Tab-separated table of C-alpha atoms and ligand atoms in Angstrom:
chain	number	residue	atom	x	y	z
A	1	MET	CA	-29.302	15.957	1.439
A	2	SER	CA	-27.189	18.875	0.211
A	3	GLU	CA	-23.516	18.588	-0.637
A	4	PHE	CA	-22.648	20.511	2.517
A	5	GLU	CA	-24.847	18.420	4.789
A	6	LEU	CA	-23.235	15.331	3.312
A	7	ILE	CA	-19.735	16.604	4.040
A	8	ARG	CA	-20.662	17.657	7.565
A	9	ARG	CA	-22.446	14.424	8.370
A	10	TYR	CA	-19.992	11.903	6.994
A	11	PHE	CA	-16.605	13.552	6.720
A	12	GLU	CA	-16.290	16.371	9.214
A	13	ARG	CA	-14.675	15.133	12.411
A	14	ALA	CA	-12.727	17.277	14.851
A	15	PRO	CA	-9.091	16.885	13.845
A	16	LYS	CA	-6.678	15.891	16.572
A	17	ARG	CA	-3.354	17.159	15.325
A	18	THR	CA	-4.281	19.894	12.865
A	19	LEU	CA	-4.678	23.671	13.194
A	20	LEU	CA	-7.762	23.802	10.964
A	21	GLY	CA	-9.544	20.870	9.320
A	22	VAL	CA	-12.672	20.398	7.161
A	23	GLY	CA	-14.959	23.395	6.641
A	24	ASP	CA	-12.842	26.297	5.466
A	25	ASP	CA	-11.329	27.120	2.084
A	26	CYS	CA	-8.154	25.319	3.069
A	27	ALA	CA	-6.925	23.205	5.928
A	28	LEU	CA	-3.996	24.551	7.942
A	29	LEU	CA	-1.283	22.054	8.783
A	30	ARG	CA	1.748	22.547	10.950
A	31	PRO	CA	4.449	19.976	10.311
A	32	ASP	CA	6.851	19.159	13.117
A	33	ALA	CA	9.848	21.451	12.888
A	34	GLY	CA	12.612	20.151	10.676
A	35	LEU	CA	10.760	17.182	9.198
A	36	ASP	CA	10.279	16.631	5.478
A	37	LEU	CA	6.765	16.128	4.123
A	38	ALA	CA	5.994	13.051	2.005
A	39	VAL	CA	2.936	13.454	-0.239
A	40	THR	CA	1.124	10.782	-2.239
A	41	THR	CA	-2.193	10.322	-4.087
A	42	ASP	CA	-3.976	7.106	-4.971
A	43	MET	CA	-7.299	6.803	-6.704
A	44	LEU	CA	-9.863	3.980	-6.756
A	45	VAL	CA	-12.370	3.917	-9.625
A	46	GLU	CA	-15.537	1.821	-9.670
A	47	GLY	CA	-15.446	-0.787	-12.417
A	48	ARG	CA	-11.652	-0.567	-12.480
A	49	HIS	CA	-10.453	-1.102	-8.910
A	50	PHE	CA	-13.686	-2.278	-7.298
A	51	LEU	CA	-17.126	-3.557	-8.294
A	52	PRO	CA	-20.313	-1.531	-7.804
A	53	ASP	CA	-21.445	-3.917	-5.053
A	54	ALA	CA	-18.128	-3.754	-3.150
A	55	GLU	CA	-18.631	-3.618	0.596
A	56	PRO	CA	-18.419	0.138	1.399
A	57	ARG	CA	-16.793	-0.248	4.810
A	58	ALA	CA	-13.954	-2.275	3.319
A	59	LEU	CA	-13.694	0.246	0.494
A	60	GLY	CA	-13.249	3.125	2.948
A	61	HIS	CA	-10.498	1.110	4.635
A	62	LYS	CA	-8.787	0.175	1.389
A	63	ALA	CA	-8.909	3.667	-0.142
A	64	LEU	CA	-6.963	4.950	2.855
A	65	ALA	CA	-4.788	1.839	3.260
A	66	VAL	CA	-3.317	2.076	-0.237
A	67	ASN	CA	-2.228	5.647	0.489
A	68	LEU	CA	-0.789	4.843	3.917
A	69	SER	CA	1.070	2.017	2.194
A	70	ASP	CA	2.815	4.527	-0.084
A	71	LEU	CA	3.840	6.579	2.934
A	72	ALA	CA	5.106	3.413	4.629
A	73	ALA	CA	7.166	2.537	1.563
A	74	MET	CA	8.813	5.953	1.889
A	75	GLY	CA	9.503	5.515	5.600
A	76	ALA	CA	7.094	8.363	6.402
A	77	THR	CA	4.744	8.658	9.388
A	78	PRO	CA	1.188	9.390	8.183
A	79	ARG	CA	-0.389	12.609	9.476
A	80	TRP	CA	-3.019	14.103	7.193
A	81	VAL	CA	-5.287	13.043	4.332
A	82	THR	CA	-7.706	14.721	1.947
A	83	LEU	CA	-10.527	12.910	0.170
A	84	ALA	CA	-11.975	13.696	-3.260
A	85	LEU	CA	-15.166	11.793	-3.908
A	86	ALA	CA	-17.356	11.518	-7.017
A	87	LEU	CA	-20.698	9.744	-6.474
A	88	PRO	CA	-23.611	9.086	-8.833
A	89	ALA	CA	-26.102	9.661	-5.987
A	90	VAL	CA	-26.296	10.326	-2.256
A	91	GLU	CA	-26.718	6.943	-0.583
A	92	PRO	CA	-26.694	7.425	3.202
A	93	GLU	CA	-26.040	3.758	4.046
A	94	TRP	CA	-23.132	3.558	1.634
A	95	LEU	CA	-21.648	6.840	2.910
A	96	GLU	CA	-22.061	5.821	6.554
A	97	ALA	CA	-20.220	2.538	6.035
A	98	PHE	CA	-17.575	4.032	3.760
A	99	SER	CA	-16.700	6.803	6.204
A	100	ALA	CA	-16.725	4.343	9.141
A	101	GLY	CA	-14.153	2.162	7.372
A	102	LEU	CA	-11.999	5.133	6.504
A	103	PHE	CA	-12.110	6.728	9.969
A	104	ALA	CA	-11.445	3.422	11.742
A	105	LEU	CA	-8.131	3.029	9.939
A	106	ALA	CA	-7.333	6.758	10.259
A	107	ALA	CA	-7.812	6.548	14.032
A	108	ARG	CA	-5.362	3.649	14.330
A	109	TYR	CA	-2.605	5.804	12.887
A	110	ASN	CA	-3.692	9.178	14.331
A	111	VAL	CA	-4.348	10.531	10.862
A	112	ASP	CA	-6.669	13.536	10.397
A	113	LEU	CA	-8.993	13.894	7.398
A	114	VAL	CA	-8.525	17.623	6.802
A	115	GLY	CA	-10.373	18.364	3.570
A	116	GLY	CA	-11.467	17.211	0.175
A	117	ASP	CA	-14.002	17.716	-2.542
A	118	THR	CA	-17.370	16.105	-3.205
A	119	THR	CA	-19.101	16.035	-6.566
A	120	ARG	CA	-21.626	14.091	-8.586
A	121	GLY	CA	-20.050	11.739	-11.125
A	122	ALA	CA	-20.999	8.840	-13.377
A	123	ALA	CA	-18.965	6.198	-11.513
A	124	ARG	CA	-17.916	6.218	-7.866
A	125	THR	CA	-14.392	7.592	-7.751
A	126	ILE	CA	-12.342	7.905	-4.599
A	127	SER	CA	-9.102	9.858	-4.621
A	128	ILE	CA	-7.120	10.280	-1.433
A	129	THR	CA	-4.030	12.391	-0.912
A	130	ALA	CA	-1.961	11.488	2.120
A	131	ILE	CA	0.748	13.573	3.757
A	132	GLY	CA	3.334	12.158	6.110
A	133	GLU	CA	6.520	13.251	7.832
A	134	VAL	CA	10.009	11.846	7.636
A	135	PRO	CA	13.317	13.077	9.082
A	136	PRO	CA	15.542	14.716	6.460
A	137	GLY	CA	17.698	12.279	4.538
A	138	LEU	CA	15.946	9.165	5.844
A	139	ALA	CA	13.174	8.717	3.267
A	140	LEU	CA	13.343	5.286	1.604
A	141	GLU	CA	13.707	6.193	-2.041
A	142	ARG	CA	13.545	3.659	-4.853
A	143	GLY	CA	16.979	4.720	-6.052
A	144	GLY	CA	18.960	3.683	-2.978
A	145	ALA	CA	19.642	-0.028	-3.626
A	146	ARG	CA	23.336	-0.987	-3.841
A	147	PRO	CA	25.161	-4.073	-5.082
A	148	GLY	CA	25.548	-6.557	-2.234
A	149	ASP	CA	22.230	-5.581	-0.594
A	150	ASP	CA	19.821	-8.317	0.373
A	151	VAL	CA	16.312	-8.172	-1.105
A	152	TRP	CA	13.586	-8.586	1.522
A	153	VAL	CA	9.795	-8.744	1.529
A	154	SER	CA	7.339	-8.428	4.400
A	155	GLY	CA	4.410	-10.736	5.080
A	156	GLU	CA	3.094	-13.112	2.428
A	157	LEU	CA	2.519	-12.439	-1.248
A	158	GLY	CA	-0.121	-13.551	-3.714
A	159	GLY	CA	-3.086	-13.589	-1.325
A	160	ALA	CA	-4.836	-10.537	-2.784
A	161	ALA	CA	-4.580	-11.800	-6.364
A	162	LEU	CA	-5.858	-15.161	-5.178
A	163	GLY	CA	-8.800	-13.336	-3.575
A	164	LEU	CA	-9.658	-11.959	-6.995
A	165	SER	CA	-9.703	-15.362	-8.727
A	166	HIS	CA	-11.021	-17.317	-5.702
A	167	PRO	CA	-13.293	-14.945	-3.744
A	168	GLN	CA	-14.688	-17.908	-1.816
A	169	ILE	CA	-11.385	-18.339	0.082
A	170	PRO	CA	-11.937	-16.115	3.143
A	171	GLN	CA	-8.284	-15.303	3.933
A	172	ALA	CA	-7.583	-14.415	0.319
A	173	ALA	CA	-10.682	-12.226	0.029
A	174	LYS	CA	-9.614	-10.451	3.201
A	175	ARG	CA	-6.155	-9.789	1.756
A	176	LEU	CA	-7.787	-8.236	-1.304
A	177	HIS	CA	-10.400	-6.087	0.413
A	178	MET	CA	-8.767	-5.185	3.730
A	179	PRO	CA	-5.051	-4.663	3.059
A	180	GLU	CA	-2.880	-3.785	6.038
A	181	PRO	CA	-0.504	-0.868	5.366
A	182	ARG	CA	2.938	-1.651	6.833
A	183	VAL	CA	3.302	1.709	8.538
A	184	GLU	CA	5.370	0.650	11.577
A	185	LEU	CA	7.677	-1.391	9.383
A	186	GLY	CA	8.271	1.576	7.067
A	187	GLU	CA	9.175	3.810	9.989
A	188	ARG	CA	11.545	1.247	11.465
A	189	LEU	CA	13.274	0.655	8.131
A	190	ARG	CA	14.493	4.287	7.982
A	191	HIS	CA	17.849	3.356	9.470
A	192	LEU	CA	18.021	-0.186	8.102
A	193	ALA	CA	16.965	-0.213	4.438
A	194	HIS	CA	18.559	1.413	1.410
A	195	ALA	CA	15.471	1.359	-0.836
A	196	ALA	CA	11.833	0.325	-0.494
A	197	ILE	CA	8.595	0.044	-2.467
A	198	ASP	CA	5.129	-1.194	-1.607
A	199	ILE	CA	3.877	-4.133	-3.625
A	200	SER	CA	0.751	-2.837	-5.322
A	201	ASP	CA	1.281	-4.170	-8.853
A	202	GLY	CA	3.116	-7.441	-8.175
A	203	LEU	CA	6.588	-8.220	-6.811
A	204	ALA	CA	8.300	-8.602	-10.206
A	205	GLY	CA	7.033	-5.287	-11.553
A	206	ASP	CA	7.526	-3.324	-8.350
A	207	LEU	CA	11.002	-4.673	-7.679
A	208	ALA	CA	11.871	-3.700	-11.268
A	209	HIS	CA	11.111	-0.076	-10.330
A	210	ILE	CA	13.768	-0.230	-7.612
A	211	LEU	CA	16.242	-1.756	-10.060
A	212	GLU	CA	15.623	0.912	-12.707
A	213	ARG	CA	15.893	3.795	-10.263
A	214	SER	CA	18.950	2.321	-8.555
A	215	ARG	CA	20.618	1.146	-11.797
A	216	VAL	CA	21.316	-2.300	-10.383
A	217	GLY	CA	20.242	-5.868	-11.107
A	218	ALA	CA	18.728	-8.436	-8.754
A	219	THR	CA	18.456	-12.182	-8.494
A	220	ILE	CA	15.687	-13.650	-6.367
A	221	GLU	CA	14.792	-17.243	-5.558
A	222	TYR	CA	11.160	-18.071	-6.298
A	223	ALA	CA	10.993	-20.793	-3.637
A	224	ARG	CA	12.007	-18.353	-0.896
A	225	ILE	CA	9.149	-15.928	-1.536
A	226	PRO	CA	6.695	-16.279	1.350
A	227	ARG	CA	3.194	-16.946	0.109
A	228	SER	CA	-0.314	-17.408	1.290
A	229	ALA	CA	-0.880	-20.885	2.792
A	230	ASP	CA	-4.014	-21.291	0.647
A	231	PHE	CA	-1.869	-22.072	-2.400
A	232	GLY	CA	-0.846	-25.371	-0.801
A	233	ALA	CA	-4.310	-26.889	-1.175
A	234	LEU	CA	-4.975	-25.518	-4.669
A	235	LYS	CA	-2.098	-27.337	-6.383
A	236	ASP	CA	-2.081	-24.938	-9.323
A	237	PRO	CA	1.571	-23.933	-9.818
A	238	GLU	CA	0.834	-21.568	-12.724
A	239	LEU	CA	-1.814	-19.660	-10.781
A	240	GLU	CA	0.477	-19.611	-7.755
A	241	LYS	CA	3.361	-18.187	-9.772
A	242	ASN	CA	1.185	-15.513	-11.359
A	243	CYS	CA	-0.230	-14.479	-7.991
A	244	VAL	CA	3.090	-14.536	-6.088
A	245	LEU	CA	5.259	-12.807	-8.719
A	246	SER	CA	2.783	-10.684	-10.654
A	247	GLY	CA	-0.348	-10.346	-8.533
A	248	GLY	CA	-1.097	-6.870	-7.219
A	249	ASP	CA	-2.821	-5.447	-4.164
A	250	ASP	CA	-0.837	-7.209	-1.417
A	251	TYR	CA	0.597	-3.929	-0.058
A	252	GLU	CA	3.556	-5.646	1.553
A	253	LEU	CA	6.910	-3.862	1.417
A	254	ALA	CA	9.845	-4.980	-0.733
A	255	PHE	CA	13.123	-3.442	0.363
A	256	THR	CA	16.869	-3.787	0.080
A	257	ALA	CA	19.262	-3.634	3.015
A	258	PRO	CA	22.975	-4.229	3.581
A	259	ARG	CA	24.012	-7.652	4.920
A	260	GLU	CA	25.155	-6.073	8.183
A	261	HIS	CA	21.528	-5.438	9.094
A	262	ARG	CA	20.337	-9.035	8.836
A	263	ALA	CA	20.242	-9.690	12.566
A	264	GLU	CA	18.516	-6.375	13.292
A	265	LEU	CA	15.891	-7.068	10.634
A	266	GLU	CA	15.252	-10.535	12.039
A	267	ALA	CA	14.812	-9.001	15.495
A	268	LEU	CA	12.481	-6.372	14.022
A	269	ALA	CA	10.344	-9.102	12.437
A	270	ARG	CA	9.943	-10.752	15.849
A	271	GLU	CA	9.124	-7.446	17.499
A	272	LEU	CA	6.517	-6.444	14.898
A	273	LYS	CA	5.207	-10.034	14.634
A	274	LEU	CA	5.499	-9.633	10.877
A	275	ALA	CA	7.482	-12.033	8.710
A	276	LEU	CA	10.489	-10.434	7.004
A	277	THR	CA	12.045	-12.767	4.466
A	278	ARG	CA	15.271	-12.520	2.510
A	279	ILE	CA	14.491	-13.570	-1.057
A	280	GLY	CA	17.601	-12.571	-3.027
A	281	THR	CA	20.400	-10.114	-3.646
A	282	ILE	CA	21.201	-6.930	-5.528
A	283	HIS	CA	24.140	-6.939	-7.920
A	284	GLY	CA	25.738	-4.575	-10.420
A	285	GLY	CA	25.038	-4.617	-14.138
A	286	ALA	CA	21.832	-4.129	-16.126
A	287	ALA	CA	18.628	-3.275	-14.234
A	288	ARG	CA	17.224	-6.762	-14.768
A	289	LEU	CA	15.389	-9.036	-12.374
A	290	ALA	CA	16.282	-12.733	-12.566
A	291	VAL	CA	13.898	-15.096	-10.807
A	292	LEU	CA	15.433	-18.530	-10.225
A	293	ASP	CA	13.527	-21.753	-9.711
A	294	ALA	CA	14.450	-24.430	-7.147
A	295	HIS	CA	17.162	-25.759	-9.508
A	296	GLY	CA	18.761	-22.353	-10.021
A	297	LYS	CA	17.299	-22.006	-13.522
A	298	PRO	CA	15.662	-18.766	-14.713
A	299	LEU	CA	11.900	-18.834	-14.252
A	300	ALA	CA	9.747	-17.163	-16.928
A	301	HIS	CA	7.110	-14.852	-15.496
A	302	ARG	CA	4.773	-12.020	-16.433
A	303	GLY	CA	5.861	-8.598	-15.271
A	304	GLY	CA	3.717	-6.521	-12.945
A	305	PHE	CA	0.277	-5.057	-13.509
A	306	ASP	CA	-0.061	-2.076	-15.861
A	307	HIS	CA	-3.373	-0.244	-16.364
A	308	PHE	CA	-2.380	0.758	-19.883
A	309	ALA	CA	-0.741	-2.488	-20.989
A	310	LYS	CA	-1.783	-3.741	-24.421
A	311	PRO	CA	-4.061	-6.791	-24.079
B	1	ADP	P1	-14.601	25.052	-1.760
B	1	ADP	O1	-15.793	25.267	-2.644
B	1	ADP	O2	-14.177	26.261	-0.994
B	1	ADP	O3	-13.489	24.308	-2.418
B	1	ADP	P2	-16.081	22.866	-0.794
B	1	ADP	O4	-17.470	23.401	-0.761
B	1	ADP	O5	-15.675	22.035	-1.938
B	1	ADP	O6	-15.108	24.090	-0.591
B	1	ADP	O7	-15.807	22.061	0.540
B	1	ADP	C1	-16.131	22.599	1.793
B	1	ADP	C2	-15.217	22.064	2.841
B	1	ADP	O8	-15.409	20.663	2.962
B	1	ADP	C3	-13.737	22.253	2.532
B	1	ADP	O9	-13.067	22.456	3.746
B	1	ADP	C4	-13.350	20.934	1.911
B	1	ADP	O10	-11.977	20.675	2.125
B	1	ADP	C5	-14.220	19.966	2.687
B	1	ADP	N1	-14.589	18.740	1.945
B	1	ADP	C6	-15.305	18.658	0.806
B	1	ADP	N2	-15.502	17.365	0.449
B	1	ADP	C7	-14.886	16.612	1.398
B	1	ADP	C8	-14.719	15.224	1.603
B	1	ADP	N3	-15.227	14.309	0.776
B	1	ADP	N4	-14.012	14.826	2.691
B	1	ADP	C9	-13.491	15.733	3.524
B	1	ADP	N5	-13.622	17.039	3.403
B	1	ADP	C10	-14.312	17.496	2.350
B	2	MG	MG1	-14.093	22.496	-3.438
């Protein structure tokens, strides 16, 4: 199969909301008048982010999900994506399943795959760029947290990291391989939250990014952090703490919002059928995160995940 046959067969689909999609030198996009564009890229590398035998359908889903998650964390509505793919060989079954996983998620959010690049490479590498739209002034930047804000998280944390250490637990494995980008939540937070981030590298590390950008501190209560029910049976508090505070790949949103919005956020949680939990508060002072245990004492923890951290 030639490069061009491969593209046509697996990645060329008639775009729904795009002037010109795959097949020309460039795609042509027309944003809605007056909206800002939010642009993000996330890459998955075999051997680093996934194993060679990773299920290709789930991989297609996840490669797109992690990008939609960044748009969600910005309060942007996803519209277009491009896909750059390096593959050691043309494997029709792998490509069929990978593209099916990617297009299934794209269809749910009306996202068009509008272009990309395909090349041979030593390890499978998947790089997606996603473009979304957000009304001017409403993007949820990391720098917007203010003293007095509540700190909130969506869903449950720690499940994806648990899926890595305990792949035999089905719910945890699902959290790791099939993350759900919180797109609707991101859109609805535009008028409610001051700052947001998606939790890709662990709550402690990702929340620290908000604190640095916003030049504020935060105190959160470990016991309030919602977590995967599977931890209950494991009775391994150290593993639980590492997964909940420092485990990556959950793709929930952490955000800060003024107290006045508590009732609206609780109503939003009911409407979206997605838990939204208040876990702490933002305060002035140094950009430090304090995690308190059930007795109000500081809890030691690892930071977040860092690809270039010294071992
Ligand atoms: P060019 O050489 O002009 O950059 P390519 O031959 O690389 O074009 O790609 C041909 C067309 O296919 C372009 O429209 C490009 O955006 C698209 N394309 C290439 N690879 C992919 C891919 N993996 N997914 C989606 N579109 C792709
Ligand atoms: Mg090209």
